[in-house]
mmCIF file of C-alpha atoms in Angstrom:
data_model
loop_
_atom_site.group_PDB
_atom_site.id
_atom_site.type_symbol
_atom_site.label_atom_id
_atom_site.label_comp_id
_atom_site.label_asym_id
_atom_site.label_seq_id
_atom_site.Cartn_x
_atom_site.Cartn_y
_atom_site.Cartn_z
ATOM 1 C CA UNK A 251 11.097 -22.274 -9.752
ATOM 2 C CA UNK A 252 10.464 -22.742 -13.496
ATOM 3 C CA UNK A 253 10.420 -26.481 -12.835
ATOM 4 C CA UNK A 254 7.645 -25.992 -10.257
ATOM 5 C CA UNK A 255 5.620 -23.849 -12.657
ATOM 6 C CA UNK A 256 6.038 -26.459 -15.372
ATOM 7 C CA UNK A 257 4.864 -29.287 -13.124
ATOM 8 C CA UNK A 258 1.808 -27.298 -12.073
ATOM 9 C CA UNK A 259 0.923 -26.448 -15.668
ATOM 10 C CA UNK A 260 1.216 -30.101 -16.687
ATOM 11 C CA UNK A 261 -1.164 -31.022 -13.859
ATOM 12 C CA UNK A 262 -3.771 -28.609 -15.190
ATOM 13 C CA UNK A 263 -3.442 -29.898 -18.745
ATOM 14 C CA UNK A 264 -3.781 -33.481 -17.514
ATOM 15 C CA UNK A 265 -7.265 -32.580 -16.309
ATOM 16 C CA UNK A 266 -8.350 -31.822 -19.858
ATOM 17 C CA UNK A 267 -10.259 -34.498 -21.745
ATOM 18 C CA UNK A 268 -8.207 -36.686 -24.116
ATOM 19 C CA UNK A 269 -10.445 -35.689 -26.992
ATOM 20 C CA UNK A 270 -9.675 -32.030 -26.439
ATOM 21 C CA UNK A 271 -5.961 -32.767 -26.295
ATOM 22 C CA UNK A 272 -6.048 -34.590 -29.641
ATOM 23 C CA UNK A 273 -7.861 -31.870 -31.554
ATOM 24 C CA UNK A 274 -5.657 -29.494 -33.511
ATOM 25 C CA UNK A 275 -6.855 -25.950 -32.822
ATOM 26 C CA UNK A 276 -5.475 -22.837 -34.450
ATOM 27 C CA UNK A 277 -4.177 -20.723 -31.516
ATOM 28 C CA UNK A 278 -6.034 -17.492 -30.769
ATOM 29 C CA UNK A 279 -3.827 -14.787 -29.312
ATOM 30 C CA UNK A 280 -4.925 -11.652 -27.475
ATOM 31 C CA UNK A 281 -2.901 -8.957 -25.726
ATOM 32 C CA UNK A 282 -4.192 -6.245 -23.414
ATOM 33 C CA UNK A 283 -1.799 -3.558 -22.177
ATOM 34 C CA UNK A 284 -2.569 -0.977 -19.491
ATOM 35 C CA UNK A 285 -0.156 1.827 -18.711
ATOM 36 C CA UNK A 286 -0.748 4.298 -15.906
ATOM 37 C CA UNK A 287 1.000 7.233 -14.281
ATOM 38 C CA UNK A 288 -0.049 8.718 -10.941
ATOM 39 C CA UNK A 289 1.239 11.338 -8.547
ATOM 40 C CA UNK A 290 0.417 12.482 -5.031
ATOM 41 C CA UNK A 291 1.189 16.067 -4.086
ATOM 42 C CA UNK A 292 3.092 14.746 -1.068
ATOM 43 C CA UNK A 293 5.651 12.991 -3.334
ATOM 44 C CA UNK A 294 8.186 14.493 -5.714
ATOM 45 C CA UNK A 295 8.159 11.749 -8.351
ATOM 46 C CA UNK A 296 5.579 10.107 -10.582
ATOM 47 C CA UNK A 297 4.588 6.477 -10.020
ATOM 48 C CA UNK A 298 4.184 4.480 -13.249
ATOM 49 C CA UNK A 299 2.864 0.964 -13.893
ATOM 50 C CA UNK A 300 2.890 -1.165 -17.043
ATOM 51 C CA UNK A 301 0.499 -4.109 -16.815
ATOM 52 C CA UNK A 302 0.268 -6.468 -19.821
ATOM 53 C CA UNK A 303 -1.988 -9.523 -20.112
ATOM 54 C CA UNK A 304 -1.538 -11.978 -22.960
ATOM 55 C CA UNK A 305 -3.603 -15.104 -23.627
ATOM 56 C CA UNK A 306 -3.007 -17.955 -26.071
ATOM 57 C CA UNK A 307 -5.603 -20.639 -26.742
ATOM 58 C CA UNK A 308 -3.772 -23.972 -26.934
ATOM 59 C CA UNK A 309 -6.744 -26.357 -27.089
ATOM 60 C CA UNK A 310 -10.550 -26.231 -26.861
ATOM 61 C CA UNK A 311 -11.259 -24.800 -23.407
ATOM 62 C CA UNK A 312 -7.565 -24.388 -22.532
ATOM 63 C CA UNK A 313 -5.577 -21.140 -22.574
ATOM 64 C CA UNK A 314 -2.218 -19.931 -21.313
ATOM 65 C CA UNK A 315 -2.216 -16.563 -19.512
ATOM 66 C CA UNK A 316 0.934 -14.445 -19.166
ATOM 67 C CA UNK A 317 0.850 -11.208 -17.190
ATOM 68 C CA UNK A 318 4.162 -9.346 -16.718
ATOM 69 C CA UNK A 319 3.916 -6.339 -14.416
ATOM 70 C CA UNK A 320 6.411 -3.507 -13.852
ATOM 71 C CA UNK A 321 6.215 -0.646 -11.347
ATOM 72 C CA UNK A 322 8.337 2.494 -11.043
ATOM 73 C CA UNK A 323 7.773 3.602 -7.453
ATOM 74 C CA UNK A 324 7.448 7.214 -6.243
ATOM 75 C CA UNK A 325 10.793 6.843 -4.421
ATOM 76 C CA UNK A 326 12.603 6.214 -7.729
ATOM 77 C CA UNK A 327 13.054 2.438 -7.359
ATOM 78 C CA UNK A 328 11.508 -0.136 -9.683
ATOM 79 C CA UNK A 329 10.301 -3.725 -9.547
ATOM 80 C CA UNK A 330 9.202 -6.363 -12.048
ATOM 81 C CA UNK A 331 7.341 -9.618 -11.547
ATOM 82 C CA UNK A 332 4.986 -12.074 -13.194
ATOM 83 C CA UNK A 333 1.479 -11.505 -11.868
ATOM 84 C CA UNK A 334 0.205 -14.479 -13.862
ATOM 85 C CA UNK A 335 1.964 -17.322 -15.653
ATOM 86 C CA UNK A 336 -0.617 -20.061 -15.782
ATOM 87 C CA UNK A 337 -2.773 -22.534 -17.632
ATOM 88 C CA UNK A 338 -6.567 -22.185 -17.395
ATOM 89 C CA UNK A 339 -8.894 -25.000 -18.452
ATOM 90 C CA UNK A 340 -12.665 -24.649 -18.700
ATOM 91 C CA UNK A 341 -14.385 -28.024 -18.517
ATOM 92 C CA UNK A 342 -17.378 -28.591 -20.765
ATOM 93 C CA UNK A 343 -19.816 -29.767 -18.122
ATOM 94 C CA UNK A 344 -23.375 -28.847 -17.178
ATOM 95 C CA UNK A 345 -22.010 -26.924 -14.183
ATOM 96 C CA UNK A 346 -19.124 -24.745 -15.407
ATOM 97 C CA UNK A 347 -15.870 -25.912 -13.769
ATOM 98 C CA UNK A 348 -12.556 -24.127 -14.242
ATOM 99 C CA UNK A 349 -9.010 -25.132 -13.293
ATOM 100 C CA UNK A 350 -6.283 -22.503 -12.835
ATOM 101 C CA UNK A 351 -2.710 -23.717 -12.307
ATOM 102 C CA UNK A 352 0.659 -21.981 -12.170
ATOM 103 C CA UNK A 353 1.277 -18.428 -10.973
ATOM 104 C CA UNK A 354 -2.365 -17.474 -10.507
ATOM 105 C CA UNK A 355 -4.526 -14.594 -9.314
ATOM 106 C CA UNK A 356 -4.858 -14.512 -5.522
ATOM 107 C CA UNK A 357 -8.109 -16.490 -4.890
ATOM 108 C CA UNK A 358 -8.897 -14.753 -1.586
ATOM 109 C CA UNK A 359 -10.244 -11.229 -1.278
ATOM 110 C CA UNK A 360 -12.383 -8.853 -3.297
ATOM 111 C CA UNK A 361 -9.869 -6.177 -4.312
ATOM 112 C CA UNK A 362 -7.416 -8.306 -6.372
ATOM 113 C CA UNK A 363 -10.018 -8.184 -9.152
ATOM 114 C CA UNK A 364 -9.618 -4.376 -9.276
ATOM 115 C CA UNK A 365 -5.840 -4.058 -9.033
ATOM 116 C CA UNK A 366 -5.405 -3.187 -12.713
ATOM 117 C CA UNK A 367 -5.382 0.591 -13.170
ATOM 118 C CA UNK A 368 -8.276 0.674 -15.653
ATOM 119 C CA UNK A 369 -10.460 -1.400 -13.288
ATOM 120 C CA UNK A 370 -9.640 0.470 -10.081
ATOM 121 C CA UNK A 371 -12.208 3.309 -9.712
ATOM 122 C CA UNK A 372 -9.833 5.306 -7.471
ATOM 123 C CA UNK A 373 -6.157 6.159 -7.918
ATOM 124 C CA UNK A 374 -4.495 4.308 -5.027
ATOM 125 C CA UNK A 375 -4.912 0.646 -4.024
ATOM 126 C CA UNK A 376 -6.473 -0.505 -0.756
ATOM 127 C CA UNK A 377 -3.586 0.060 1.722
ATOM 128 C CA UNK A 378 -3.739 -3.269 3.547
ATOM 129 C CA UNK A 379 -3.203 -5.155 0.278
ATOM 130 C CA UNK A 380 0.203 -3.532 -0.281
ATOM 131 C CA UNK A 381 1.512 -2.335 3.124
ATOM 132 C CA UNK A 382 3.029 -4.755 5.669
ATOM 133 C CA UNK A 383 1.946 -4.970 9.276
ATOM 134 C CA UNK A 384 4.353 -3.579 11.857
ATOM 135 C CA UNK A 385 6.540 -6.249 13.449
ATOM 136 C CA UNK A 386 4.715 -8.116 16.217
ATOM 137 C CA UNK A 387 7.446 -10.738 16.825
ATOM 138 C CA UNK A 388 11.205 -10.534 17.333
ATOM 139 C CA UNK A 389 11.578 -11.864 13.784
ATOM 140 C CA UNK A 390 10.012 -9.784 10.987
ATOM 141 C CA UNK A 391 8.196 -12.007 8.475
ATOM 142 C CA UNK A 392 6.836 -9.301 6.133
ATOM 143 C CA UNK A 393 3.215 -10.205 6.855
ATOM 144 C CA UNK A 394 0.183 -8.108 5.991
ATOM 145 C CA UNK A 395 -3.603 -8.513 6.375
ATOM 146 C CA UNK A 396 -4.058 -9.688 2.775
ATOM 147 C CA UNK A 397 -2.041 -9.438 -0.403
ATOM 148 C CA UNK A 398 -2.435 -9.079 -4.134
ATOM 149 C CA UNK A 399 0.845 -10.924 -4.581
ATOM 150 C CA UNK A 400 0.254 -13.790 -6.969
ATOM 151 C CA UNK A 401 1.058 -17.262 -5.582
ATOM 152 C CA UNK A 402 1.963 -20.543 -7.224
ATOM 153 C CA UNK A 403 -0.924 -22.986 -6.894
ATOM 154 C CA UNK A 404 -3.857 -24.918 -8.276
ATOM 155 C CA UNK A 405 -7.453 -23.730 -7.770
ATOM 156 C CA UNK A 406 -10.661 -25.395 -8.995
ATOM 157 C CA UNK A 407 -13.752 -23.202 -9.224
ATOM 158 C CA UNK A 408 -17.367 -23.703 -10.231
ATOM 159 C CA UNK A 409 -20.485 -21.578 -10.528
ATOM 160 C CA UNK A 410 -24.215 -21.759 -10.996
ATOM 161 C CA UNK A 411 -26.978 -19.255 -11.615
ATOM 162 C CA UNK A 412 -26.769 -17.882 -8.062
ATOM 163 C CA UNK A 413 -23.657 -19.400 -6.511
ATOM 164 C CA UNK A 414 -19.897 -19.653 -7.015
ATOM 165 C CA UNK A 415 -17.275 -21.716 -5.168
ATOM 166 C CA UNK A 416 -13.536 -22.400 -5.291
ATOM 167 C CA UNK A 417 -10.920 -24.484 -3.494
ATOM 168 C CA UNK A 418 -7.254 -25.233 -3.968
ATOM 169 C CA UNK A 419 -3.688 -25.319 -2.714
ATOM 170 C CA UNK A 420 -1.155 -22.441 -2.718
ATOM 171 C CA UNK A 421 2.564 -22.307 -1.959
ATOM 172 C CA UNK A 422 2.460 -19.279 0.370
ATOM 173 C CA UNK A 423 0.050 -17.651 2.799
ATOM 174 C CA UNK A 424 -2.231 -14.899 1.419
ATOM 175 C CA UNK A 425 -0.840 -12.788 4.273
ATOM 176 C CA UNK A 426 2.503 -12.454 2.483
ATOM 177 C CA UNK A 427 3.127 -11.188 -1.077
ATOM 178 C CA UNK A 428 4.338 -13.900 -3.401
ATOM 179 C CA UNK A 429 7.095 -12.873 -5.807
ATOM 180 C CA UNK A 430 7.341 -15.923 -8.013
ATOM 181 C CA UNK A 431 10.302 -16.561 -10.332
ATOM 182 C CA UNK A 432 12.463 -14.283 -8.175
ATOM 183 C CA UNK A 433 14.744 -14.990 -5.230
ATOM 184 C CA UNK A 434 12.599 -15.397 -2.120
ATOM 185 C CA UNK A 435 13.971 -15.762 1.391
ATOM 186 C CA UNK A 436 10.801 -17.557 2.494
ATOM 187 C CA UNK A 437 10.411 -21.263 1.629
ATOM 188 C CA UNK A 438 7.255 -22.604 0.012
ATOM 189 C CA UNK A 439 4.753 -23.813 2.639
ATOM 190 C CA UNK A 440 1.501 -25.438 1.389
ATOM 191 C CA UNK A 441 -1.722 -23.567 2.115
ATOM 192 C CA UNK A 442 -5.302 -24.723 1.688
ATOM 193 C CA UNK A 443 -7.786 -22.139 0.474
ATOM 194 C CA UNK A 444 -11.552 -22.210 -0.101
ATOM 195 C CA UNK A 445 -14.269 -19.675 -0.713
ATOM 196 C CA UNK A 446 -17.453 -18.840 -2.515
ATOM 197 C CA UNK A 447 -20.429 -16.569 -2.745
ATOM 198 C CA UNK A 448 -24.154 -16.332 -3.294
ATOM 199 C CA UNK A 449 -26.073 -13.878 -5.468
ATOM 200 C CA UNK A 450 -29.159 -12.859 -3.492
ATOM 201 C CA UNK A 451 -30.583 -10.951 -6.463
ATOM 202 C CA UNK A 452 -29.167 -9.551 -9.711
ATOM 203 C CA UNK A 453 -26.482 -7.070 -8.696
ATOM 204 C CA UNK A 454 -26.267 -8.180 -5.054
ATOM 205 C CA UNK A 455 -23.662 -10.764 -4.070
ATOM 206 C CA UNK A 456 -22.199 -11.782 -0.723
ATOM 207 C CA UNK A 457 -19.261 -14.111 -0.236
ATOM 208 C CA UNK A 458 -16.071 -14.913 1.578
ATOM 209 C CA UNK A 459 -13.122 -17.236 1.869
ATOM 210 C CA UNK A 460 -10.530 -18.711 4.189
ATOM 211 C CA UNK A 461 -6.928 -19.890 3.907
ATOM 212 C CA UNK A 462 -4.794 -21.774 6.415
ATOM 213 C CA UNK A 463 -1.165 -22.847 6.614
ATOM 214 C CA UNK A 464 2.257 -21.917 7.900
ATOM 215 C CA UNK A 465 4.080 -18.669 7.304
ATOM 216 C CA UNK A 466 7.385 -19.786 8.816
ATOM 217 C CA UNK A 467 9.152 -23.097 9.301
ATOM 218 C CA UNK A 468 10.642 -23.986 12.681
ATOM 219 C CA UNK A 469 14.365 -23.391 13.214
ATOM 220 C CA UNK A 470 16.866 -23.685 16.055
ATOM 221 C CA UNK A 471 15.987 -20.177 17.252
ATOM 222 C CA UNK A 472 12.358 -19.722 16.194
ATOM 223 C CA UNK A 473 9.173 -21.801 16.452
ATOM 224 C CA UNK A 474 7.024 -22.412 13.412
ATOM 225 C CA UNK A 475 4.532 -19.703 12.460
ATOM 226 C CA UNK A 476 0.924 -20.442 11.520
ATOM 227 C CA UNK A 477 -1.596 -18.171 9.764
ATOM 228 C CA UNK A 478 -5.348 -18.269 9.211
ATOM 229 C CA UNK A 479 -6.740 -15.595 6.887
ATOM 230 C CA UNK A 480 -10.459 -15.096 6.297
ATOM 231 C CA UNK A 481 -12.601 -12.496 4.582
ATOM 232 C CA UNK A 482 -16.244 -11.516 4.100
ATOM 233 C CA UNK A 483 -17.283 -9.426 1.099
ATOM 234 C CA UNK A 484 -20.348 -7.879 -0.495
ATOM 235 C CA UNK A 485 -21.169 -6.080 -3.738
ATOM 236 C CA UNK A 486 -24.373 -4.199 -4.587
ATOM 237 C CA UNK A 487 -25.247 -2.529 -7.877
ATOM 238 C CA UNK A 488 -28.387 -0.510 -8.564
ATOM 239 C CA UNK A 489 -28.828 1.531 -11.731
ATOM 240 C CA UNK A 490 -25.656 3.678 -11.931
ATOM 241 C CA UNK A 491 -24.444 3.110 -8.358
ATOM 242 C CA UNK A 492 -22.059 0.358 -7.257
ATOM 243 C CA UNK A 493 -21.226 -0.290 -3.601
ATOM 244 C CA UNK A 494 -18.711 -2.832 -2.310
ATOM 245 C CA UNK A 495 -16.990 -3.691 0.921
ATOM 246 C CA UNK A 496 -14.796 -6.256 2.609
ATOM 247 C CA UNK A 497 -13.733 -7.336 6.100
ATOM 248 C CA UNK A 498 -10.511 -9.303 6.641
ATOM 249 C CA UNK A 499 -9.500 -11.134 9.799
ATOM 250 C CA UNK A 500 -6.099 -12.738 10.461
ATOM 251 C CA UNK A 501 -4.852 -14.999 13.262
ATOM 252 C CA UNK A 502 -1.094 -15.508 13.573
ATOM 253 C CA UNK A 503 0.402 -18.061 15.961
ATOM 254 C CA UNK A 504 4.137 -17.728 16.498
ATOM 255 C CA UNK A 505 6.766 -16.882 19.080
ATOM 256 C CA UNK A 506 4.480 -14.469 20.973
ATOM 257 C CA UNK A 507 1.462 -16.770 21.049
ATOM 258 C CA UNK A 508 -1.690 -16.077 19.044
ATOM 259 C CA UNK A 509 -2.439 -12.537 17.879
ATOM 260 C CA UNK A 510 -5.037 -11.149 15.479
ATOM 261 C CA UNK A 511 -5.628 -8.248 13.146
ATOM 262 C CA UNK A 512 -8.773 -6.845 11.521
ATOM 263 C CA UNK A 513 -9.102 -4.732 8.393
ATOM 264 C CA UNK A 514 -11.894 -3.435 6.174
ATOM 265 C CA UNK A 515 -12.728 -1.131 3.311
ATOM 266 C CA UNK A 516 -15.961 0.426 2.016
ATOM 267 C CA UNK A 517 -16.159 1.726 -1.546
ATOM 268 C CA UNK A 518 -18.735 3.466 -3.705
ATOM 269 C CA UNK A 519 -18.749 4.312 -7.420
ATOM 270 C CA UNK A 520 -21.318 6.571 -9.102
ATOM 271 C CA UNK A 521 -21.591 6.782 -12.870
ATOM 272 C CA UNK A 522 -22.608 10.358 -13.682
ATOM 273 C CA UNK A 523 -22.620 10.313 -17.490
ATOM 274 C CA UNK A 524 -21.384 7.884 -20.113
ATOM 275 C CA UNK A 525 -17.895 9.393 -19.747
ATOM 276 C CA UNK A 526 -17.714 10.634 -16.144
ATOM 277 C CA UNK A 527 -17.803 8.978 -12.737
ATOM 278 C CA UNK A 528 -17.048 9.619 -9.072
ATOM 279 C CA UNK A 529 -15.659 7.176 -6.504
ATOM 280 C CA UNK A 530 -14.807 7.102 -2.827
ATOM 281 C CA UNK A 531 -13.158 4.617 -0.488
ATOM 282 C CA UNK A 532 -12.439 4.394 3.237
ATOM 283 C CA UNK A 533 -10.103 1.699 4.594
ATOM 284 C CA UNK A 534 -8.821 0.808 8.049
ATOM 285 C CA UNK A 535 -6.402 -1.637 9.723
ATOM 286 C CA UNK A 536 -6.128 -2.669 13.402
ATOM 287 C CA UNK A 537 -2.784 -4.398 14.047
ATOM 288 C CA UNK A 538 -1.590 -6.878 16.672
ATOM 289 C CA UNK A 539 0.445 -5.451 19.581
ATOM 290 C CA UNK A 540 3.693 -4.133 18.128
ATOM 291 C CA UNK A 541 6.896 -5.841 19.276
ATOM 292 C CA UNK A 542 8.637 -3.953 22.119
ATOM 293 C CA UNK A 543 5.874 -1.307 22.068
ATOM 294 C CA UNK A 544 3.222 -3.493 23.647
ATOM 295 C CA UNK A 545 0.175 -1.878 22.082
ATOM 296 C CA UNK A 546 -1.705 -2.042 18.807
ATOM 297 C CA UNK A 547 -1.740 0.662 16.180
ATOM 298 C CA UNK A 548 -3.942 1.540 13.194
ATOM 299 C CA UNK A 549 -3.727 2.662 9.571
ATOM 300 C CA UNK A 550 -6.643 4.647 8.126
ATOM 301 C CA UNK A 551 -7.018 6.045 4.604
ATOM 302 C CA UNK A 552 -9.712 7.905 2.684
ATOM 303 C CA UNK A 553 -9.846 8.686 -1.020
ATOM 304 C CA UNK A 554 -12.353 10.619 -3.144
ATOM 305 C CA UNK A 555 -11.871 10.649 -6.910
ATOM 306 C CA UNK A 556 -13.523 11.998 -10.032
ATOM 307 C CA UNK A 557 -12.791 10.549 -13.454
ATOM 308 C CA UNK A 558 -13.346 11.281 -17.143
ATOM 309 C CA UNK A 559 -12.985 8.741 -19.947
ATOM 310 C CA UNK A 560 -11.616 11.124 -22.554
ATOM 311 C CA UNK A 561 -11.501 8.432 -25.255
ATOM 312 C CA UNK A 562 -12.241 4.675 -25.164
ATOM 313 C CA UNK A 563 -8.528 4.195 -24.370
ATOM 314 C CA UNK A 564 -7.708 7.179 -22.134
ATOM 315 C CA UNK A 565 -9.016 7.912 -18.629
ATOM 316 C CA UNK A 566 -8.009 10.839 -16.434
ATOM 317 C CA UNK A 567 -8.635 10.877 -12.665
ATOM 318 C CA UNK A 568 -8.093 13.500 -9.964
ATOM 319 C CA UNK A 569 -9.039 13.762 -6.327
ATOM 320 C CA UNK A 570 -8.087 13.768 -2.651
ATOM 321 C CA UNK A 571 -6.085 11.211 -0.711
ATOM 322 C CA UNK A 572 -5.695 11.310 3.059
ATOM 323 C CA UNK A 573 -4.095 8.814 5.397
ATOM 324 C CA UNK A 574 -2.948 8.228 8.955
ATOM 325 C CA UNK A 575 -0.144 5.626 8.850
ATOM 326 C CA UNK A 576 1.027 3.560 11.821
ATOM 327 C CA UNK A 577 2.100 5.824 14.706
ATOM 328 C CA UNK A 578 1.777 8.968 12.556
ATOM 329 C CA UNK A 579 -0.489 11.994 12.175
ATOM 330 C CA UNK A 580 -3.128 12.433 9.471
ATOM 331 C CA UNK A 581 -1.792 13.797 6.152
ATOM 332 C CA UNK A 582 -3.633 15.255 3.148
ATOM 333 C CA UNK A 583 -2.666 15.161 -0.525
ATOM 334 C CA UNK A 584 -4.040 15.791 -3.968
ATOM 335 C CA UNK A 585 -3.838 12.933 -6.455
ATOM 336 C CA UNK A 586 -3.934 12.711 -10.264
ATOM 337 C CA UNK A 587 -3.568 9.803 -12.682
ATOM 338 C CA UNK A 588 -3.656 9.007 -16.388
ATOM 339 C CA UNK A 589 -4.539 5.519 -17.615
ATOM 340 C CA UNK A 590 -4.052 4.224 -21.171
ATOM 341 C CA UNK A 591 -5.318 0.827 -22.228
ATOM 342 C CA UNK A 592 -5.248 -1.004 -25.545
ATOM 343 C CA UNK A 593 -6.377 -4.399 -26.832
ATOM 344 C CA UNK A 594 -5.136 -6.486 -29.739
ATOM 345 C CA UNK A 595 -6.212 -9.943 -30.861
ATOM 346 C CA UNK A 596 -6.236 -12.338 -33.796
#
């Protein structure tokens, strides 16, 4: 796996201009660490996350990004992975063009940009980014509507005054979490991904994206599996109010033919004072027919949160979280979280 990351990083650096490569630049290092602890009244243990992002400038326009991420789950188990381990190169052209290569941020979907605890206005993540779909084939492939798992790939993006666009190749479908640099039972299968957006007016952007490729290779007992994942998204900001939403559609073709799933979330954030805010989110998932059950099921969640930035580095949130998981009744819980963030650079 390290060999694959190295080859991808070399590809990104090869895109840099020779002049930039020859210039000796004193590296600039920055580190940003975010630690958070959260608890739902329906659980007995605290969930804790440490999310660290480090950047090192290695040449004009070129930086290395390292983002280790560790999570202590409410059930007492823990996990660690690299959310980013990449090279980013910003070309000096009239139209800004950027190349990201290595273990990169998922280029599809709106919510991956808010997965860090200090950027998420609520306490919990959007469920369909972290919870798998129920099994709809005899073989369980750990698929979900969309993921924040960070894949290995190369993505080229560009932007103008009112538009942005991106395209690239990934090593796994956005419908399955990528856990790079760790043992993975699923082989790498190339995926093509593209997307973009248009800013209709300052503060109002619409966009979307699509990815296509296999999620399973053919074997003696199973046919190949194919996935197409698409999303539409919108963001609107006016004064102290920010609204955002996303729709995700998936089509899976495998041993049971072609099935589909649809998911969405709607979110609003209201800044009340310089230190206080309120946020709310509703999310929903419609699944394919469940294997051996023969009918679809749904997952619905609602969250309403109030927050106070006690200091520039400390934010406290509290609120309500309700959900109706697959084949289960609605449950209600209180939620609290503390988020600490710090920045260092030289």
